[in-house]
mmCIF file of N, CA and C in Angstrom:
data_model
loop_
_atom_site.group_PDB
_atom_site.id
_atom_site.type_symbol
_atom_site.label_atom_id
_atom_site.label_comp_id
_atom_site.label_asym_id
_atom_site.label_seq_id
_atom_site.Cartn_x
_atom_site.Cartn_y
_atom_site.Cartn_z
ATOM 1 N N MET A 496 9.857 34.229 9.474
ATOM 2 C CA MET A 496 9.101 34.223 8.235
ATOM 3 C C MET A 496 8.119 35.388 8.270
ATOM 4 N N SER A 497 7.818 35.943 7.117
ATOM 5 C CA SER A 497 6.935 37.097 7.003
ATOM 6 C C SER A 497 5.512 36.754 7.429
ATOM 7 N N ALA A 498 4.807 37.780 7.925
ATOM 8 C CA ALA A 498 3.410 37.587 8.312
ATOM 9 C C ALA A 498 2.504 37.498 7.084
ATOM 10 N N ASP A 499 2.999 37.930 5.921
ATOM 11 C CA ASP A 499 2.216 37.813 4.688
ATOM 12 C C ASP A 499 1.968 36.350 4.378
ATOM 13 N N SER A 500 0.894 36.078 3.671
ATOM 14 C CA SER A 500 0.607 34.703 3.282
ATOM 15 C C SER A 500 1.637 34.222 2.260
ATOM 16 N N THR A 501 1.758 32.921 2.153
ATOM 17 C CA THR A 501 2.667 32.330 1.160
ATOM 18 C C THR A 501 2.318 32.839 -0.227
ATOM 19 N N GLU A 502 1.036 32.855 -0.532
ATOM 20 C CA GLU A 502 0.582 33.334 -1.839
ATOM 21 C C GLU A 502 1.027 34.773 -2.074
ATOM 22 N N ASP A 503 0.867 35.639 -1.087
ATOM 23 C CA ASP A 503 1.263 37.044 -1.219
ATOM 24 C C ASP A 503 2.760 37.179 -1.462
ATOM 25 N N ARG A 504 3.553 36.389 -0.750
ATOM 26 C CA ARG A 504 5.009 36.473 -0.912
ATOM 27 C C ARG A 504 5.430 36.001 -2.303
ATOM 28 N N ILE A 505 4.821 34.936 -2.788
ATOM 29 C CA ILE A 505 5.143 34.434 -4.130
ATOM 30 C C ILE A 505 4.741 35.465 -5.181
ATOM 31 N N LEU A 506 3.553 36.032 -5.045
ATOM 32 C CA LEU A 506 3.107 37.054 -5.998
ATOM 33 C C LEU A 506 4.001 38.284 -5.965
ATOM 34 N N ALA A 507 4.453 38.675 -4.792
ATOM 35 C CA ALA A 507 5.336 39.840 -4.682
ATOM 36 C C ALA A 507 6.633 39.615 -5.454
ATOM 37 N N VAL A 508 7.186 38.401 -5.349
ATOM 38 C CA VAL A 508 8.406 38.089 -6.098
ATOM 39 C C VAL A 508 8.127 38.141 -7.590
ATOM 40 N N LEU A 509 7.022 37.547 -8.033
ATOM 41 C CA LEU A 509 6.699 37.541 -9.460
ATOM 42 C C LEU A 509 6.432 38.944 -9.994
ATOM 43 N N GLU A 510 5.794 39.784 -9.186
ATOM 44 C CA GLU A 510 5.545 41.158 -9.630
ATOM 45 C C GLU A 510 6.851 41.931 -9.782
ATOM 46 N N GLU A 511 7.815 41.626 -8.948
ATOM 47 C CA GLU A 511 9.120 42.280 -9.034
ATOM 48 C C GLU A 511 9.942 41.723 -10.197
ATOM 49 N N ASP A 512 9.842 40.414 -10.427
ATOM 50 C CA ASP A 512 10.640 39.752 -11.471
ATOM 51 C C ASP A 512 9.875 38.566 -12.032
ATOM 52 N N ALA A 513 9.143 38.790 -13.111
ATOM 53 C CA ALA A 513 8.314 37.743 -13.711
ATOM 54 C C ALA A 513 9.149 36.600 -14.281
ATOM 55 N N GLN A 514 10.454 36.802 -14.438
ATOM 56 C CA GLN A 514 11.320 35.753 -14.979
ATOM 57 C C GLN A 514 12.065 34.985 -13.891
ATOM 58 N N ALA A 515 11.745 35.258 -12.647
ATOM 59 C CA ALA A 515 12.433 34.560 -11.549
ATOM 60 C C ALA A 515 12.191 33.053 -11.653
ATOM 61 N N SER A 516 13.228 32.296 -11.366
ATOM 62 C CA SER A 516 13.104 30.830 -11.382
ATOM 63 C C SER A 516 12.347 30.383 -10.141
ATOM 64 N N TYR A 517 11.841 29.145 -10.180
ATOM 65 C CA TYR A 517 11.169 28.593 -8.997
ATOM 66 C C TYR A 517 12.118 28.601 -7.803
ATOM 67 N N ALA A 518 13.391 28.300 -8.039
ATOM 68 C CA ALA A 518 14.371 28.277 -6.944
ATOM 69 C C ALA A 518 14.523 29.679 -6.346
ATOM 70 N N ASP A 519 14.597 30.699 -7.199
ATOM 71 C CA ASP A 519 14.736 32.072 -6.719
ATOM 72 C C ASP A 519 13.476 32.507 -5.963
ATOM 73 N N ILE A 520 12.319 32.174 -6.513
ATOM 74 C CA ILE A 520 11.055 32.525 -5.849
ATOM 75 C C ILE A 520 10.990 31.837 -4.485
ATOM 76 N N ALA A 521 11.347 30.546 -4.444
ATOM 77 C CA ALA A 521 11.320 29.794 -3.188
ATOM 78 C C ALA A 521 12.236 30.438 -2.150
ATOM 79 N N ASN A 522 13.419 30.816 -2.573
ATOM 80 C CA ASN A 522 14.369 31.433 -1.660
ATOM 81 C C ASN A 522 13.832 32.767 -1.137
ATOM 82 N N ARG A 523 13.352 33.601 -2.019
ATOM 83 C CA ARG A 523 12.892 34.939 -1.628
ATOM 84 C C ARG A 523 11.572 34.894 -0.859
ATOM 85 N N ALA A 524 10.713 33.914 -1.141
ATOM 86 C CA ALA A 524 9.424 33.801 -0.440
ATOM 87 C C ALA A 524 9.527 32.902 0.796
ATOM 88 N N GLU A 525 10.715 32.323 1.007
ATOM 89 C CA GLU A 525 10.981 31.476 2.168
ATOM 90 C C GLU A 525 10.070 30.242 2.210
ATOM 91 N N VAL A 526 9.959 29.573 1.056
ATOM 92 C CA VAL A 526 9.196 28.330 0.938
ATOM 93 C C VAL A 526 9.984 27.369 0.050
ATOM 94 N N SER A 527 9.495 26.143 -0.104
ATOM 95 C CA SER A 527 10.174 25.156 -0.945
ATOM 96 C C SER A 527 9.773 25.340 -2.419
ATOM 97 N N LYS A 528 10.600 24.798 -3.321
ATOM 98 C CA LYS A 528 10.272 24.846 -4.749
ATOM 99 C C LYS A 528 8.954 24.142 -5.058
ATOM 100 N N PRO A 529 8.672 22.957 -4.476
ATOM 101 C CA PRO A 529 7.368 22.329 -4.738
ATOM 102 C C PRO A 529 6.195 23.214 -4.288
ATOM 103 N N THR A 530 6.378 23.955 -3.205
ATOM 104 C CA THR A 530 5.322 24.866 -2.752
ATOM 105 C C THR A 530 5.112 25.980 -3.767
ATOM 106 N N VAL A 531 6.210 26.516 -4.295
ATOM 107 C CA VAL A 531 6.107 27.560 -5.325
ATOM 108 C C VAL A 531 5.344 27.026 -6.528
ATOM 109 N N ARG A 532 5.729 25.859 -6.997
ATOM 110 C CA ARG A 532 5.066 25.253 -8.160
ATOM 111 C C ARG A 532 3.573 25.066 -7.901
ATOM 112 N N LYS A 533 3.230 24.547 -6.711
ATOM 113 C CA LYS A 533 1.828 24.307 -6.354
ATOM 114 C C LYS A 533 1.036 25.621 -6.366
ATOM 115 N N TYR A 534 1.588 26.663 -5.750
ATOM 116 C CA TYR A 534 0.875 27.937 -5.674
ATOM 117 C C TYR A 534 0.768 28.604 -7.043
ATOM 118 N N ILE A 535 1.835 28.577 -7.831
ATOM 119 C CA ILE A 535 1.783 29.200 -9.152
ATOM 120 C C ILE A 535 0.781 28.467 -10.039
ATOM 121 N N ASP A 536 0.787 27.143 -10.010
ATOM 122 C CA ASP A 536 -0.197 26.378 -10.795
ATOM 123 C C ASP A 536 -1.618 26.769 -10.401
ATOM 124 N N LYS A 537 -1.877 26.872 -9.091
ATOM 125 C CA LYS A 537 -3.212 27.240 -8.607
ATOM 126 C C LYS A 537 -3.567 28.674 -9.017
ATOM 127 N N LEU A 538 -2.625 29.595 -8.868
ATOM 128 C CA LEU A 538 -2.882 31.000 -9.225
ATOM 129 C C LEU A 538 -3.147 31.154 -10.722
ATOM 130 N N GLU A 539 -2.451 30.399 -11.547
ATOM 131 C CA GLU A 539 -2.702 30.429 -12.992
ATOM 132 C C GLU A 539 -4.061 29.818 -13.302
ATOM 133 N N ARG A 540 -4.360 28.687 -12.694
ATOM 134 C CA ARG A 540 -5.633 27.998 -12.918
ATOM 135 C C ARG A 540 -6.819 28.868 -12.486
ATOM 136 N N ASP A 541 -6.673 29.576 -11.365
ATOM 137 C CA ASP A 541 -7.738 30.425 -10.842
ATOM 138 C C ASP A 541 -7.842 31.767 -11.563
ATOM 139 N N GLY A 542 -6.919 32.038 -12.480
ATOM 140 C CA GLY A 542 -6.960 33.290 -13.232
ATOM 141 C C GLY A 542 -6.394 34.486 -12.487
ATOM 142 N N VAL A 543 -5.729 34.254 -11.357
ATOM 143 C CA VAL A 543 -5.077 35.348 -10.636
ATOM 144 C C VAL A 543 -3.864 35.812 -11.428
ATOM 145 N N ILE A 544 -3.044 34.861 -11.867
ATOM 146 C CA ILE A 544 -1.931 35.166 -12.768
ATOM 147 C C ILE A 544 -2.475 34.970 -14.174
ATOM 148 N N THR A 545 -2.539 36.055 -14.926
ATOM 149 C CA THR A 545 -3.114 35.992 -16.268
ATOM 150 C C THR A 545 -2.058 35.980 -17.359
ATOM 151 N N GLY A 546 -0.813 36.185 -16.989
ATOM 152 C CA GLY A 546 0.256 36.159 -17.973
ATOM 153 C C GLY A 546 1.527 36.731 -17.373
ATOM 154 N N TYR A 547 2.581 36.701 -18.145
ATOM 155 C CA TYR A 547 3.873 37.212 -17.735
ATOM 156 C C TYR A 547 4.307 38.188 -18.809
ATOM 157 N N SER A 548 4.912 39.295 -18.392
ATOM 158 C CA SER A 548 5.274 40.302 -19.386
ATOM 159 C C SER A 548 6.572 40.988 -19.011
ATOM 160 N N ALA A 549 7.100 41.711 -19.972
ATOM 161 C CA ALA A 549 8.295 42.518 -19.751
ATOM 162 C C ALA A 549 7.860 43.970 -19.597
ATOM 163 N N ASP A 550 8.475 44.675 -18.664
ATOM 164 C CA ASP A 550 8.218 46.101 -18.506
ATOM 165 C C ASP A 550 9.088 46.849 -19.502
ATOM 166 N N ILE A 551 8.493 47.791 -20.210
ATOM 167 C CA ILE A 551 9.171 48.504 -21.278
ATOM 168 C C ILE A 551 9.370 49.965 -20.884
ATOM 169 N N ASP A 552 10.557 50.492 -21.115
ATOM 170 C CA ASP A 552 10.808 51.919 -20.939
ATOM 171 C C ASP A 552 10.535 52.579 -22.287
ATOM 172 N N PRO A 553 9.435 53.358 -22.410
ATOM 173 C CA PRO A 553 9.061 53.925 -23.705
ATOM 174 C C PRO A 553 10.138 54.811 -24.319
ATOM 175 N N LYS A 554 10.943 55.482 -23.497
ATOM 176 C CA LYS A 554 11.979 56.374 -24.010
ATOM 177 C C LYS A 554 13.070 55.595 -24.744
ATOM 178 N N LYS A 555 13.280 54.351 -24.337
ATOM 179 C CA LYS A 555 14.324 53.535 -24.937
ATOM 180 C C LYS A 555 13.805 52.632 -26.048
ATOM 181 N N LEU A 556 12.534 52.744 -26.344
ATOM 182 C CA LEU A 556 11.896 51.905 -27.350
ATOM 183 C C LEU A 556 11.946 52.633 -28.682
ATOM 184 N N SER A 557 12.958 52.348 -29.485
ATOM 185 C CA SER A 557 13.122 53.062 -30.743
ATOM 186 C C SER A 557 12.057 52.631 -31.748
ATOM 187 N N GLY A 558 11.506 53.595 -32.419
ATOM 188 C CA GLY A 558 10.540 53.319 -33.474
ATOM 189 C C GLY A 558 9.167 52.911 -32.974
ATOM 190 N N ARG A 559 8.867 53.103 -31.702
ATOM 191 C CA ARG A 559 7.553 52.740 -31.171
ATOM 192 C C ARG A 559 7.082 53.818 -30.204
ATOM 193 N N SER A 560 5.790 54.030 -30.174
ATOM 194 C CA SER A 560 5.175 54.940 -29.210
ATOM 195 C C SER A 560 4.168 54.153 -28.388
ATOM 196 N N ILE A 561 4.087 54.504 -27.118
ATOM 197 C CA ILE A 561 3.111 53.896 -26.229
ATOM 198 C C ILE A 561 2.221 55.006 -25.697
ATOM 199 N N ALA A 562 0.918 54.812 -25.810
ATOM 200 C CA ALA A 562 -0.034 55.783 -25.272
ATOM 201 C C ALA A 562 -1.040 55.053 -24.391
ATOM 202 N N LEU A 563 -1.414 55.697 -23.301
ATOM 203 C CA LEU A 563 -2.550 55.242 -22.517
ATOM 204 C C LEU A 563 -3.734 56.040 -23.023
ATOM 205 N N VAL A 564 -4.793 55.342 -23.406
ATOM 206 C CA VAL A 564 -5.943 55.998 -24.013
ATOM 207 C C VAL A 564 -7.168 55.775 -23.143
ATOM 208 N N GLY A 565 -7.722 56.874 -22.649
ATOM 209 C CA GLY A 565 -8.986 56.817 -21.927
ATOM 210 C C GLY A 565 -10.112 56.784 -22.939
ATOM 211 N N ILE A 566 -11.013 55.830 -22.821
ATOM 212 C CA ILE A 566 -12.059 55.630 -23.829
ATOM 213 C C ILE A 566 -13.427 55.680 -23.170
ATOM 214 N N GLU A 567 -14.327 56.419 -23.800
ATOM 215 C CA GLU A 567 -15.718 56.505 -23.343
ATOM 216 C C GLU A 567 -16.581 55.660 -24.266
ATOM 217 N N VAL A 568 -17.519 54.924 -23.676
ATOM 218 C CA VAL A 568 -18.382 54.022 -24.434
ATOM 219 C C VAL A 568 -19.820 54.188 -23.947
ATOM 220 N N GLU A 569 -20.762 54.171 -24.885
ATOM 221 C CA GLU A 569 -22.182 54.183 -24.504
ATOM 222 C C GLU A 569 -22.467 52.921 -23.697
ATOM 223 N N SER A 570 -23.199 53.072 -22.600
ATOM 224 C CA SER A 570 -23.425 51.921 -21.720
ATOM 225 C C SER A 570 -24.142 50.781 -22.425
ATOM 226 N N GLY A 571 -25.032 51.065 -23.364
ATOM 227 C CA GLY A 571 -25.750 50.018 -24.076
ATOM 228 C C GLY A 571 -24.888 49.250 -25.063
ATOM 229 N N ARG A 572 -23.710 49.766 -25.374
ATOM 230 C CA ARG A 572 -22.793 49.129 -26.328
ATOM 231 C C ARG A 572 -21.492 48.676 -25.667
ATOM 232 N N TYR A 573 -21.463 48.711 -24.345
ATOM 233 C CA TYR A 573 -20.224 48.471 -23.607
ATOM 234 C C TYR A 573 -19.591 47.115 -23.934
ATOM 235 N N VAL A 574 -20.348 46.046 -23.868
ATOM 236 C CA VAL A 574 -19.787 44.705 -24.069
ATOM 237 C C VAL A 574 -19.240 44.558 -25.485
ATOM 238 N N GLU A 575 -20.028 44.938 -26.489
ATOM 239 C CA GLU A 575 -19.578 44.792 -27.878
ATOM 240 C C GLU A 575 -18.381 45.682 -28.173
ATOM 241 N N ALA A 576 -18.429 46.926 -27.693
ATOM 242 C CA ALA A 576 -17.330 47.858 -27.949
ATOM 243 C C ALA A 576 -16.053 47.394 -27.258
ATOM 244 N N THR A 577 -16.176 46.920 -26.036
ATOM 245 C CA THR A 577 -15.002 46.443 -25.297
ATOM 246 C C THR A 577 -14.354 45.266 -26.021
ATOM 247 N N ARG A 578 -15.157 44.359 -26.513
ATOM 248 C CA ARG A 578 -14.605 43.214 -27.281
ATOM 249 C C ARG A 578 -13.893 43.696 -28.534
ATOM 250 N N ALA A 579 -14.515 44.631 -29.254
ATOM 251 C CA ALA A 579 -13.923 45.133 -30.499
ATOM 252 C C ALA A 579 -12.608 45.862 -30.228
ATOM 253 N N ILE A 580 -12.560 46.657 -29.183
ATOM 254 C CA ILE A 580 -11.324 47.356 -28.834
ATOM 255 C C ILE A 580 -10.246 46.342 -28.464
ATOM 256 N N GLY A 581 -10.594 45.368 -27.662
ATOM 257 C CA GLY A 581 -9.642 44.340 -27.244
ATOM 258 C C GLY A 581 -9.107 43.514 -28.396
ATOM 259 N N ASP A 582 -9.861 43.429 -29.487
ATOM 260 C CA ASP A 582 -9.427 42.663 -30.656
ATOM 261 C C ASP A 582 -8.429 43.413 -31.537
ATOM 262 N N LEU A 583 -8.254 44.710 -31.317
ATOM 263 C CA LEU A 583 -7.318 45.487 -32.132
ATOM 264 C C LEU A 583 -5.881 45.068 -31.811
ATOM 265 N N ASP A 584 -5.090 44.822 -32.844
ATOM 266 C CA ASP A 584 -3.707 44.371 -32.660
ATOM 267 C C ASP A 584 -2.861 45.375 -31.877
ATOM 268 N N GLU A 585 -3.119 46.655 -32.037
ATOM 269 C CA GLU A 585 -2.301 47.683 -31.397
ATOM 270 C C GLU A 585 -2.601 47.850 -29.908
ATOM 271 N N ILE A 586 -3.691 47.267 -29.438
ATOM 272 C CA ILE A 586 -4.045 47.369 -28.026
ATOM 273 C C ILE A 586 -3.304 46.276 -27.257
ATOM 274 N N GLU A 587 -2.370 46.695 -26.421
ATOM 275 C CA GLU A 587 -1.568 45.763 -25.636
ATOM 276 C C GLU A 587 -2.343 45.264 -24.422
ATOM 277 N N THR A 588 -2.978 46.193 -23.706
ATOM 278 C CA THR A 588 -3.787 45.849 -22.548
ATOM 279 C C THR A 588 -5.020 46.737 -22.526
ATOM 280 N N LEU A 589 -6.093 46.236 -21.913
ATOM 281 C CA LEU A 589 -7.346 46.988 -21.823
ATOM 282 C C LEU A 589 -7.930 46.761 -20.438
ATOM 283 N N TYR A 590 -8.287 47.852 -19.781
ATOM 284 C CA TYR A 590 -8.818 47.786 -18.416
ATOM 285 C C TYR A 590 -10.150 48.519 -18.344
ATOM 286 N N SER A 591 -11.065 48.024 -17.521
ATOM 287 C CA SER A 591 -12.219 48.825 -17.139
ATOM 288 C C SER A 591 -11.728 49.766 -16.049
ATOM 289 N N SER A 592 -12.370 50.908 -15.919
ATOM 290 C CA SER A 592 -11.870 51.919 -15.007
ATOM 291 C C SER A 592 -13.010 52.595 -14.260
ATOM 292 N N SER A 593 -12.745 52.999 -13.042
ATOM 293 C CA SER A 593 -13.730 53.759 -12.276
ATOM 294 C C SER A 593 -13.315 55.225 -12.203
ATOM 295 N N GLY A 594 -12.295 55.598 -12.940
ATOM 296 C CA GLY A 594 -11.785 56.966 -12.915
ATOM 297 C C GLY A 594 -12.475 57.856 -13.932
ATOM 298 N N ASP A 595 -11.690 58.677 -14.589
ATOM 299 C CA ASP A 595 -12.221 59.646 -15.535
ATOM 300 C C ASP A 595 -12.775 59.007 -16.806
ATOM 301 N N HIS A 596 -12.362 57.791 -17.114
ATOM 302 C CA HIS A 596 -12.780 57.123 -18.347
ATOM 303 C C HIS A 596 -13.304 55.726 -18.028
ATOM 304 N N MET A 597 -14.235 55.242 -18.846
ATOM 305 C CA MET A 597 -14.796 53.899 -18.643
ATOM 306 C C MET A 597 -13.755 52.816 -18.888
ATOM 307 N N LEU A 598 -12.916 53.036 -19.892
ATOM 308 C CA LEU A 598 -11.884 52.074 -20.262
ATOM 309 C C LEU A 598 -10.543 52.782 -20.345
ATOM 310 N N MET A 599 -9.476 52.053 -20.057
ATOM 311 C CA MET A 599 -8.110 52.534 -20.260
ATOM 312 C C MET A 599 -7.394 51.486 -21.096
ATOM 313 N N ALA A 600 -6.818 51.928 -22.214
ATOM 314 C CA ALA A 600 -6.120 51.015 -23.111
ATOM 315 C C ALA A 600 -4.664 51.428 -23.248
ATOM 316 N N GLU A 601 -3.781 50.446 -23.251
ATOM 317 C CA GLU A 601 -2.383 50.694 -23.597
ATOM 318 C C GLU A 601 -2.249 50.395 -25.074
ATOM 319 N N LEU A 602 -1.947 51.428 -25.837
ATOM 320 C CA LEU A 602 -1.868 51.321 -27.295
ATOM 321 C C LEU A 602 -0.417 51.491 -27.714
ATOM 322 N N ARG A 603 0.069 50.598 -28.574
ATOM 323 C CA ARG A 603 1.443 50.681 -29.081
ATOM 324 C C ARG A 603 1.403 50.786 -30.597
ATOM 325 N N ALA A 604 2.145 51.740 -31.120
ATOM 326 C CA ALA A 604 2.193 51.944 -32.571
ATOM 327 C C ALA A 604 3.571 52.502 -32.942
ATOM 328 N N GLU A 605 3.801 52.655 -34.242
ATOM 329 C CA GLU A 605 5.112 53.086 -34.736
ATOM 330 C C GLU A 605 5.522 54.451 -34.200
ATOM 331 N N ASP A 606 4.599 55.395 -34.192
ATOM 332 C CA ASP A 606 4.901 56.752 -33.741
ATOM 333 C C ASP A 606 3.595 57.441 -33.363
ATOM 334 N N GLY A 607 3.685 58.715 -33.010
ATOM 335 C CA GLY A 607 2.503 59.457 -32.602
ATOM 336 C C GLY A 607 1.449 59.543 -33.688
ATOM 337 N N ASN A 608 1.875 59.664 -34.929
ATOM 338 C CA ASN A 608 0.914 59.716 -36.034
ATOM 339 C C ASN A 608 0.154 58.404 -36.161
ATOM 340 N N ALA A 609 0.858 57.300 -35.992
ATOM 341 C CA ALA A 609 0.218 55.989 -36.076
ATOM 342 C C ALA A 609 -0.754 55.791 -34.921
ATOM 343 N N VAL A 610 -0.400 56.290 -33.736
ATOM 344 C CA VAL A 610 -1.325 56.229 -32.602
ATOM 345 C C VAL A 610 -2.602 56.985 -32.955
ATOM 346 N N GLY A 611 -2.435 58.191 -33.500
ATOM 347 C CA GLY A 611 -3.597 58.994 -33.902
ATOM 348 C C GLY A 611 -4.450 58.293 -34.930
ATOM 349 N N THR A 612 -3.822 57.604 -35.873
ATOM 350 C CA THR A 612 -4.560 56.879 -36.903
ATOM 351 C C THR A 612 -5.362 55.732 -36.301
ATOM 352 N N VAL A 613 -4.755 54.994 -35.381
ATOM 353 C CA VAL A 613 -5.474 53.890 -34.727
ATOM 354 C C VAL A 613 -6.683 54.443 -33.972
ATOM 355 N N ILE A 614 -6.491 55.545 -33.271
ATOM 356 C CA ILE A 614 -7.609 56.139 -32.537
ATOM 357 C C ILE A 614 -8.702 56.592 -33.490
ATOM 358 N N ALA A 615 -8.332 57.364 -34.519
ATOM 359 C CA ALA A 615 -9.327 57.926 -35.437
ATOM 360 C C ALA A 615 -9.989 56.867 -36.303
ATOM 361 N N ASP A 616 -9.198 55.969 -36.866
ATOM 362 C CA ASP A 616 -9.736 55.011 -37.839
ATOM 363 C C ASP A 616 -10.289 53.737 -37.215
ATOM 364 N N ASP A 617 -9.738 53.329 -36.102
ATOM 365 C CA ASP A 617 -10.132 52.044 -35.522
ATOM 366 C C ASP A 617 -10.990 52.201 -34.264
ATOM 367 N N ILE A 618 -10.445 52.875 -33.257
ATOM 368 C CA ILE A 618 -11.165 52.966 -31.982
ATOM 369 C C ILE A 618 -12.446 53.781 -32.129
ATOM 370 N N LEU A 619 -12.338 54.989 -32.680
ATOM 371 C CA LEU A 619 -13.518 55.851 -32.773
ATOM 372 C C LEU A 619 -14.550 55.362 -33.784
ATOM 373 N N SER A 620 -14.168 54.432 -34.649
ATOM 374 C CA SER A 620 -15.132 53.886 -35.609
ATOM 375 C C SER A 620 -15.944 52.731 -35.027
ATOM 376 N N ILE A 621 -15.595 52.268 -33.845
ATOM 377 C CA ILE A 621 -16.332 51.179 -33.202
ATOM 378 C C ILE A 621 -17.648 51.726 -32.679
ATOM 379 N N GLU A 622 -18.721 51.045 -33.027
ATOM 380 C CA GLU A 622 -20.050 51.496 -32.616
ATOM 381 C C GLU A 622 -20.149 51.525 -31.096
ATOM 382 N N GLY A 623 -20.562 52.667 -30.581
ATOM 383 C CA GLY A 623 -20.701 52.847 -29.144
ATOM 384 C C GLY A 623 -19.568 53.638 -28.517
ATOM 385 N N VAL A 624 -18.410 53.726 -29.178
ATOM 386 C CA VAL A 624 -17.301 54.524 -28.653
ATOM 387 C C VAL A 624 -17.606 55.992 -28.937
ATOM 388 N N THR A 625 -17.595 56.804 -27.898
ATOM 389 C CA THR A 625 -17.936 58.222 -28.053
ATOM 390 C C THR A 625 -16.735 59.150 -27.942
ATOM 391 N N ALA A 626 -15.650 58.703 -27.325
ATOM 392 C CA ALA A 626 -14.469 59.559 -27.189
ATOM 393 C C ALA A 626 -13.251 58.716 -26.833
ATOM 394 N N ALA A 627 -12.076 59.224 -27.213
ATOM 395 C CA ALA A 627 -10.803 58.587 -26.866
ATOM 396 C C ALA A 627 -9.794 59.689 -26.583
ATOM 397 N N HIS A 628 -9.133 59.593 -25.433
ATOM 398 C CA HIS A 628 -8.214 60.638 -24.975
ATOM 399 C C HIS A 628 -6.835 60.033 -24.718
ATOM 400 N N PRO A 629 -5.871 60.243 -25.643
ATOM 401 C CA PRO A 629 -4.549 59.635 -25.467
ATOM 402 C C PRO A 629 -3.631 60.461 -24.582
ATOM 403 N N SER A 630 -2.781 59.769 -23.849
ATOM 404 C CA SER A 630 -1.661 60.358 -23.118
ATOM 405 C C SER A 630 -0.434 59.540 -23.490
ATOM 406 N N PHE A 631 0.563 60.193 -24.070
ATOM 407 C CA PHE A 631 1.759 59.483 -24.514
ATOM 408 C C PHE A 631 2.727 59.294 -23.360
ATOM 409 N N LEU A 632 3.221 58.077 -23.207
ATOM 410 C CA LEU A 632 4.207 57.790 -22.174
ATOM 411 C C LEU A 632 5.564 58.283 -22.663
ATOM 412 N N GLN A 633 6.268 59.007 -21.807
ATOM 413 C CA GLN A 633 7.539 59.605 -22.191
ATOM 414 C C GLN A 633 8.737 58.835 -21.638
ATOM 415 N N GLU A 634 8.702 58.568 -20.348
ATOM 416 C CA GLU A 634 9.849 57.938 -19.702
ATOM 417 C C GLU A 634 9.386 57.151 -18.495
ATOM 418 N N ARG A 635 9.887 55.941 -18.369
ATOM 419 C CA ARG A 635 9.566 55.124 -17.202
ATOM 420 C C ARG A 635 10.395 55.622 -16.021
ATOM 421 N N LEU A 636 9.719 55.952 -14.936
ATOM 422 C CA LEU A 636 10.411 56.502 -13.765
ATOM 423 C C LEU A 636 10.615 55.468 -12.666
ATOM 424 N N LYS A 637 9.819 54.418 -12.666
ATOM 425 C CA LYS A 637 9.985 53.355 -11.678
ATOM 426 C C LYS A 637 9.585 52.041 -12.293
#
């Protein structure tokens, strides 16, 4: 059996395949199905697992564009601005960041023009947002 903890092995399987059945997870993590259920219930309850999603290849997504947008926010408006950005329908995910930008958002829209419109009309109009820098995803490599 692996030296990794049971929790780590279960999470590794889920990160590789979020649709794996309990039986598949149990087999790959070398534990029983009841153990998988117990750990997944606990991880969901504790907020470690926050949801399940499908990985999308942007190149194969017809009629949609995906951009990662670095967003700068005034520190005094951070909480309100972050909530407002997170409430936008086009924002798929939103992260705080210690890198070049305070926030990183995954924005999905019909095309590049629609992405620009969301940034100009919605994101930049939120009080406290000072800048937004989009990078369009072209092709999923891994």
